[in-house]
């Protein structure tokens, strides 16, 4: 299993690492692994999360009927 750090995932998504910190605090975004102070994101869970964020229009994510 490949894991990405917060900085690696932020780079992948072209966003600030602080956004990921805020998402974790709010319970948003992909699940993560926390060992001590280290936060890692399993790549398979990132891909699952990305799949749930696919949109057809600006109204929101695709429904099962759209996929």
PDB file as gemmi writes it, atoms N, CA and C in Angstrom:
CRYST1    1.000    1.000    1.000  90.00  90.00  90.00 P 1                      
ATOM      1  N   UNK A   1       0.844  -1.174   0.000  1.00  0.00           N  
ATOM      2  CA  UNK A   1       0.000   0.000   0.000  1.00  0.00           C  
ATOM      3  C   UNK A   1       0.892   1.240   0.000  1.00  0.00           C  
ATOM      4  N   UNK A   2       0.579   2.166  -0.893  1.00  0.00           N  
ATOM      5  CA  UNK A   2       1.312   3.426  -0.980  1.00  0.00           C  
ATOM      6  C   UNK A   2       0.570   4.499  -0.200  1.00  0.00           C  
ATOM      7  N   UNK A   3       1.293   5.257   0.582  1.00  0.00           N  
ATOM      8  CA  UNK A   3       0.715   6.351   1.362  1.00  0.00           C  
ATOM      9  C   UNK A   3       1.333   7.664   0.924  1.00  0.00           C  
ATOM     10  N   UNK A   4       0.529   8.721   0.935  1.00  0.00           N  
ATOM     11  CA  UNK A   4       1.004  10.058   0.613  1.00  0.00           C  
ATOM     12  C   UNK A   4       0.988  10.909   1.870  1.00  0.00           C  
ATOM     13  N   UNK A   5       1.957  11.781   1.984  1.00  0.00           N  
ATOM     14  CA  UNK A   5       1.964  12.742   3.088  1.00  0.00           C  
ATOM     15  C   UNK A   5       0.974  13.858   2.757  1.00  0.00           C  
ATOM     16  N   UNK A   6       0.717  14.687   3.732  1.00  0.00           N  
ATOM     17  CA  UNK A   6      -0.159  15.839   3.537  1.00  0.00           C  
ATOM     18  C   UNK A   6       0.372  16.730   2.408  1.00  0.00           C  
ATOM     19  N   UNK A   7       1.683  16.985   2.393  1.00  0.00           N  
ATOM     20  CA  UNK A   7       2.266  17.843   1.362  1.00  0.00           C  
ATOM     21  C   UNK A   7       2.172  17.206  -0.019  1.00  0.00           C  
ATOM     22  N   UNK A   8       2.367  15.893  -0.095  1.00  0.00           N  
ATOM     23  CA  UNK A   8       2.251  15.205  -1.380  1.00  0.00           C  
ATOM     24  C   UNK A   8       0.826  15.266  -1.916  1.00  0.00           C  
ATOM     25  N   UNK A   9      -0.161  15.036  -1.049  1.00  0.00           N  
ATOM     26  CA  UNK A   9      -1.553  15.085  -1.481  1.00  0.00           C  
ATOM     27  C   UNK A   9      -1.939  16.514  -1.861  1.00  0.00           C  
ATOM     28  N   UNK A  10      -1.492  17.491  -1.098  1.00  0.00           N  
ATOM     29  CA  UNK A  10      -1.778  18.890  -1.433  1.00  0.00           C  
ATOM     30  C   UNK A  10      -1.202  19.230  -2.804  1.00  0.00           C  
ATOM     31  N   UNK A  11      -0.012  18.738  -3.103  1.00  0.00           N  
ATOM     32  CA  UNK A  11       0.582  18.953  -4.418  1.00  0.00           C  
ATOM     33  C   UNK A  11      -0.203  18.264  -5.526  1.00  0.00           C  
ATOM     34  N   UNK A  12      -0.660  17.062  -5.255  1.00  0.00           N  
ATOM     35  CA  UNK A  12      -1.457  16.303  -6.241  1.00  0.00           C  
ATOM     36  C   UNK A  12      -2.732  17.057  -6.592  1.00  0.00           C  
ATOM     37  N   UNK A  13      -3.350  17.678  -5.592  1.00  0.00           N  
ATOM     38  CA  UNK A  13      -4.613  18.376  -5.792  1.00  0.00           C  
ATOM     39  C   UNK A  13      -4.435  19.879  -5.992  1.00  0.00           C  
ATOM     40  N   UNK A  14      -3.205  20.363  -6.033  1.00  0.00           N  
ATOM     41  CA  UNK A  14      -2.919  21.784  -6.238  1.00  0.00           C  
ATOM     42  C   UNK A  14      -3.669  22.651  -5.225  1.00  0.00           C  
ATOM     43  N   UNK A  15      -3.506  22.294  -3.960  1.00  0.00           N  
ATOM     44  CA  UNK A  15      -4.147  23.051  -2.881  1.00  0.00           C  
ATOM     45  C   UNK A  15      -3.165  23.228  -1.737  1.00  0.00           C  
ATOM     46  N   UNK A  16      -3.531  24.051  -0.795  1.00  0.00           N  
ATOM     47  CA  UNK A  16      -2.690  24.298   0.365  1.00  0.00           C  
ATOM     48  C   UNK A  16      -2.749  23.116   1.334  1.00  0.00           C  
ATOM     49  N   UNK A  17      -1.614  22.738   1.918  1.00  0.00           N  
ATOM     50  CA  UNK A  17      -1.637  21.705   2.952  1.00  0.00           C  
ATOM     51  C   UNK A  17      -2.537  22.093   4.133  1.00  0.00           C  
ATOM     52  N   UNK A  18      -2.665  23.392   4.381  1.00  0.00           N  
ATOM     53  CA  UNK A  18      -3.536  23.863   5.474  1.00  0.00           C  
ATOM     54  C   UNK A  18      -5.003  23.516   5.210  1.00  0.00           C  
ATOM     55  N   UNK A  19      -5.399  23.456   3.950  1.00  0.00           N  
ATOM     56  CA  UNK A  19      -6.766  23.055   3.620  1.00  0.00           C  
ATOM     57  C   UNK A  19      -7.004  21.627   4.077  1.00  0.00           C  
ATOM     58  N   UNK A  20      -6.045  20.750   3.846  1.00  0.00           N  
ATOM     59  CA  UNK A  20      -6.175  19.359   4.289  1.00  0.00           C  
ATOM     60  C   UNK A  20      -6.235  19.282   5.807  1.00  0.00           C  
ATOM     61  N   UNK A  21      -5.465  20.120   6.499  1.00  0.00           N  
ATOM     62  CA  UNK A  21      -5.525  20.158   7.965  1.00  0.00           C  
ATOM     63  C   UNK A  21      -6.923  20.560   8.425  1.00  0.00           C  
ATOM     64  N   UNK A  22      -7.468  21.573   7.777  1.00  0.00           N  
ATOM     65  CA  UNK A  22      -8.809  22.030   8.138  1.00  0.00           C  
ATOM     66  C   UNK A  22      -9.845  20.945   7.846  1.00  0.00           C  
ATOM     67  N   UNK A  23      -9.720  20.283   6.710  1.00  0.00           N  
ATOM     68  CA  UNK A  23     -10.657  19.198   6.372  1.00  0.00           C  
ATOM     69  C   UNK A  23     -10.613  18.096   7.423  1.00  0.00           C  
ATOM     70  N   UNK A  24      -9.409  17.742   7.883  1.00  0.00           N  
ATOM     71  CA  UNK A  24      -9.311  16.690   8.910  1.00  0.00           C  
ATOM     72  C   UNK A  24     -10.037  17.129  10.169  1.00  0.00           C  
ATOM     73  N   UNK A  25      -9.858  18.380  10.558  1.00  0.00           N  
ATOM     74  CA  UNK A  25     -10.502  18.904  11.762  1.00  0.00           C  
ATOM     75  C   UNK A  25     -12.021  18.887  11.606  1.00  0.00           C  
ATOM     76  N   UNK A  26     -12.500  19.178  10.386  1.00  0.00           N  
ATOM     77  CA  UNK A  26     -13.938  19.204  10.122  1.00  0.00           C  
ATOM     78  C   UNK A  26     -14.517  17.823   9.799  1.00  0.00           C  
ATOM     79  N   UNK A  27     -13.670  16.818   9.636  1.00  0.00           N  
ATOM     80  CA  UNK A  27     -14.141  15.482   9.282  1.00  0.00           C  
ATOM     81  C   UNK A  27     -14.488  15.353   7.813  1.00  0.00           C  
ATOM     82  N   UNK A  28     -13.872  16.196   6.968  1.00  0.00           N  
ATOM     83  CA  UNK A  28     -14.104  16.162   5.523  1.00  0.00           C  
ATOM     84  C   UNK A  28     -12.913  15.509   4.836  1.00  0.00           C  
ATOM     85  N   UNK A  29     -13.069  15.259   3.543  1.00  0.00           N  
ATOM     86  CA  UNK A  29     -11.957  14.753   2.745  1.00  0.00           C  
ATOM     87  C   UNK A  29     -11.762  13.253   2.914  1.00  0.00           C  
ATOM     88  N   UNK A  30     -10.679  12.748   2.354  1.00  0.00           N  
ATOM     89  CA  UNK A  30     -10.419  11.304   2.420  1.00  0.00           C  
ATOM     90  C   UNK A  30      -9.991  10.880   3.824  1.00  0.00           C  
ATOM     91  N   UNK A  31     -10.210   9.608   4.119  1.00  0.00           N  
ATOM     92  CA  UNK A  31      -9.749   9.081   5.406  1.00  0.00           C  
ATOM     93  C   UNK A  31      -8.229   9.108   5.430  1.00  0.00           C  
ATOM     94  N   UNK A  32      -7.671   9.118   6.626  1.00  0.00           N  
ATOM     95  CA  UNK A  32      -6.227   9.213   6.775  1.00  0.00           C  
ATOM     96  C   UNK A  32      -5.769   8.308   7.905  1.00  0.00           C  
ATOM     97  N   UNK A  33      -4.501   8.040   7.897  1.00  0.00           N  
ATOM     98  CA  UNK A  33      -3.853   7.226   8.913  1.00  0.00           C  
ATOM     99  C   UNK A  33      -3.020   8.163   9.771  1.00  0.00           C  
ATOM    100  N   UNK A  34      -3.195   8.085  11.095  1.00  0.00           N  
ATOM    101  CA  UNK A  34      -2.414   8.942  11.992  1.00  0.00           C  
ATOM    102  C   UNK A  34      -1.629   8.049  12.945  1.00  0.00           C  
ATOM    103  N   UNK A  35      -0.328   8.182  12.862  1.00  0.00           N  
ATOM    104  CA  UNK A  35       0.569   7.440  13.740  1.00  0.00           C  
ATOM    105  C   UNK A  35       1.426   8.485  14.447  1.00  0.00           C  
ATOM    106  N   UNK A  36       1.179   8.659  15.734  1.00  0.00           N  
ATOM    107  CA  UNK A  36       1.851   9.736  16.448  1.00  0.00           C  
ATOM    108  C   UNK A  36       1.408  11.060  15.856  1.00  0.00           C  
ATOM    109  N   UNK A  37       2.366  11.881  15.467  1.00  0.00           N  
ATOM    110  CA  UNK A  37       2.043  13.168  14.853  1.00  0.00           C  
ATOM    111  C   UNK A  37       1.996  13.077  13.331  1.00  0.00           C  
ATOM    112  N   UNK A  38       2.362  11.932  12.795  1.00  0.00           N  
ATOM    113  CA  UNK A  38       2.453  11.765  11.335  1.00  0.00           C  
ATOM    114  C   UNK A  38       1.092  11.415  10.747  1.00  0.00           C  
ATOM    115  N   UNK A  39       0.723  12.114   9.683  1.00  0.00           N  
ATOM    116  CA  UNK A  39      -0.536  11.882   8.982  1.00  0.00           C  
ATOM    117  C   UNK A  39      -0.210  11.376   7.585  1.00  0.00           C  
ATOM    118  N   UNK A  40      -0.812  10.248   7.220  1.00  0.00           N  
ATOM    119  CA  UNK A  40      -0.624   9.655   5.897  1.00  0.00           C  
ATOM    120  C   UNK A  40      -1.976   9.355   5.274  1.00  0.00           C  
ATOM    121  N   UNK A  41      -2.040   9.486   3.964  1.00  0.00           N  
ATOM    122  CA  UNK A  41      -3.256   9.202   3.219  1.00  0.00           C  
ATOM    123  C   UNK A  41      -3.008   7.984   2.334  1.00  0.00           C  
ATOM    124  N   UNK A  42      -3.710   6.859   2.570  1.00  0.00           N  
ATOM    125  CA  UNK A  42      -3.557   5.692   1.702  1.00  0.00           C  
ATOM    126  C   UNK A  42      -4.021   6.032   0.283  1.00  0.00           C  
ATOM    127  N   UNK A  43      -3.194   5.717  -0.702  1.00  0.00           N  
ATOM    128  CA  UNK A  43      -3.492   6.099  -2.084  1.00  0.00           C  
ATOM    129  C   UNK A  43      -4.785   5.473  -2.597  1.00  0.00           C  
ATOM    130  N   UNK A  44      -5.094   4.247  -2.180  1.00  0.00           N  
ATOM    131  CA  UNK A  44      -6.343   3.636  -2.642  1.00  0.00           C  
ATOM    132  C   UNK A  44      -7.558   4.388  -2.097  1.00  0.00           C  
ATOM    133  N   UNK A  45      -7.461   4.920  -0.884  1.00  0.00           N  
ATOM    134  CA  UNK A  45      -8.559   5.712  -0.305  1.00  0.00           C  
ATOM    135  C   UNK A  45      -8.660   7.074  -0.971  1.00  0.00           C  
ATOM    136  N   UNK A  46      -7.525   7.633  -1.374  1.00  0.00           N  
ATOM    137  CA  UNK A  46      -7.539   8.900  -2.113  1.00  0.00           C  
ATOM    138  C   UNK A  46      -8.281   8.712  -3.429  1.00  0.00           C  
ATOM    139  N   UNK A  47      -7.980   7.621  -4.129  1.00  0.00           N  
ATOM    140  CA  UNK A  47      -8.631   7.346  -5.409  1.00  0.00           C  
ATOM    141  C   UNK A  47     -10.130   7.116  -5.223  1.00  0.00           C  
ATOM    142  N   UNK A  48     -10.511   6.439  -4.139  1.00  0.00           N  
ATOM    143  CA  UNK A  48     -11.938   6.245  -3.854  1.00  0.00           C  
ATOM    144  C   UNK A  48     -12.610   7.594  -3.611  1.00  0.00           C  
ATOM    145  N   UNK A  49     -11.974   8.456  -2.844  1.00  0.00           N  
ATOM    146  CA  UNK A  49     -12.528   9.773  -2.555  1.00  0.00           C  
ATOM    147  C   UNK A  49     -12.653  10.588  -3.842  1.00  0.00           C  
ATOM    148  N   UNK A  50     -11.615  10.553  -4.669  1.00  0.00           N  
ATOM    149  CA  UNK A  50     -11.666  11.287  -5.931  1.00  0.00           C  
ATOM    150  C   UNK A  50     -12.837  10.819  -6.798  1.00  0.00           C  
ATOM    151  N   UNK A  51     -13.091   9.518  -6.810  1.00  0.00           N  
ATOM    152  CA  UNK A  51     -14.190   8.974  -7.611  1.00  0.00           C  
ATOM    153  C   UNK A  51     -15.542   9.506  -7.132  1.00  0.00           C  
ATOM    154  N   UNK A  52     -15.665   9.773  -5.833  1.00  0.00           N  
ATOM    155  CA  UNK A  52     -16.939  10.292  -5.309  1.00  0.00           C  
ATOM    156  C   UNK A  52     -17.115  11.775  -5.600  1.00  0.00           C  
ATOM    157  N   UNK A  53     -16.053  12.436  -6.058  1.00  0.00           N  
ATOM    158  CA  UNK A  53     -16.111  13.871  -6.309  1.00  0.00           C  
ATOM    159  C   UNK A  53     -16.329  14.221  -7.783  1.00  0.00           C  
ATOM    160  N   UNK A  54     -16.480  13.213  -8.647  1.00  0.00           N  
ATOM    161  CA  UNK A  54     -16.721  13.475 -10.064  1.00  0.00           C  
ATOM    162  C   UNK A  54     -18.051  14.192 -10.238  1.00  0.00           C  
ATOM    163  N   UNK A  55     -18.058  15.220 -11.075  1.00  0.00           N  
ATOM    164  CA  UNK A  55     -19.265  16.027 -11.279  1.00  0.00           C  
ATOM    165  C   UNK A  55     -19.604  16.114 -12.765  1.00  0.00           C  
ATOM    166  N   UNK A  56     -20.885  16.178 -13.050  1.00  0.00           N  
ATOM    167  CA  UNK A  56     -21.375  16.401 -14.405  1.00  0.00           C  
ATOM    168  C   UNK A  56     -21.617  17.892 -14.640  1.00  0.00           C  
ATOM    169  N   UNK A  57     -21.969  18.601 -13.565  1.00  0.00           N  
ATOM    170  CA  UNK A  57     -22.228  20.042 -13.632  1.00  0.00           C  
ATOM    171  C   UNK A  57     -21.909  20.643 -12.268  1.00  0.00           C  
ATOM    172  N   UNK A  58     -22.176  21.903 -12.087  1.00  0.00           N  
ATOM    173  CA  UNK A  58     -21.814  22.572 -10.833  1.00  0.00           C  
ATOM    174  C   UNK A  58     -22.801  22.308  -9.702  1.00  0.00           C  
ATOM    175  N   UNK A  59     -23.834  21.508  -9.956  1.00  0.00           N  
ATOM    176  CA  UNK A  59     -24.816  21.199  -8.918  1.00  0.00           C  
ATOM    177  C   UNK A  59     -24.296  20.216  -7.880  1.00  0.00           C  
ATOM    178  N   UNK A  60     -23.294  19.423  -8.234  1.00  0.00           N  
ATOM    179  CA  UNK A  60     -22.759  18.490  -7.256  1.00  0.00           C  
ATOM    180  C   UNK A  60     -22.261  17.210  -7.893  1.00  0.00           C  
ATOM    181  N   UNK A  61     -21.845  16.266  -7.051  1.00  0.00           N  
ATOM    182  CA  UNK A  61     -21.298  14.998  -7.540  1.00  0.00           C  
ATOM    183  C   UNK A  61     -22.312  14.207  -8.370  1.00  0.00           C  
ATOM    184  N   UNK A  62     -21.768  13.323  -9.200  1.00  0.00           N  
ATOM    185  CA  UNK A  62     -22.601  12.446 -10.011  1.00  0.00           C  
ATOM    186  C   UNK A  62     -23.413  11.519  -9.130  1.00  0.00           C  
ATOM    187  N   UNK A  63     -24.613  11.199  -9.558  1.00  0.00           N  
ATOM    188  CA  UNK A  63     -25.407  10.180  -8.878  1.00  0.00           C  
ATOM    189  C   UNK A  63     -25.113   8.849  -9.556  1.00  0.00           C  
ATOM    190  N   UNK A  64     -25.582   7.759  -8.990  1.00  0.00           N  
ATOM    191  CA  UNK A  64     -25.361   6.454  -9.575  1.00  0.00           C  
ATOM    192  C   UNK A  64     -26.010   6.369 -10.962  1.00  0.00           C  
ATOM    193  N   UNK A  65     -27.056   7.164 -11.200  1.00  0.00           N  
ATOM    194  CA  UNK A  65     -27.720   7.185 -12.510  1.00  0.00           C  
ATOM    195  C   UNK A  65     -26.850   7.854 -13.575  1.00  0.00           C  
ATOM    196  N   UNK A  66     -25.983   8.791 -13.164  1.00  0.00           N  
ATOM    197  CA  UNK A  66     -25.148   9.532 -14.104  1.00  0.00           C  
ATOM    198  C   UNK A  66     -23.898   8.773 -14.494  1.00  0.00           C  
ATOM    199  N   UNK A  67     -23.425   7.904 -13.620  1.00  0.00           N  
ATOM    200  CA  UNK A  67     -22.143   7.216 -13.834  1.00  0.00           C  
ATOM    201  C   UNK A  67     -22.174   6.221 -14.953  1.00  0.00           C  
TER     202      UNK A  67                                                      
END                                                                             
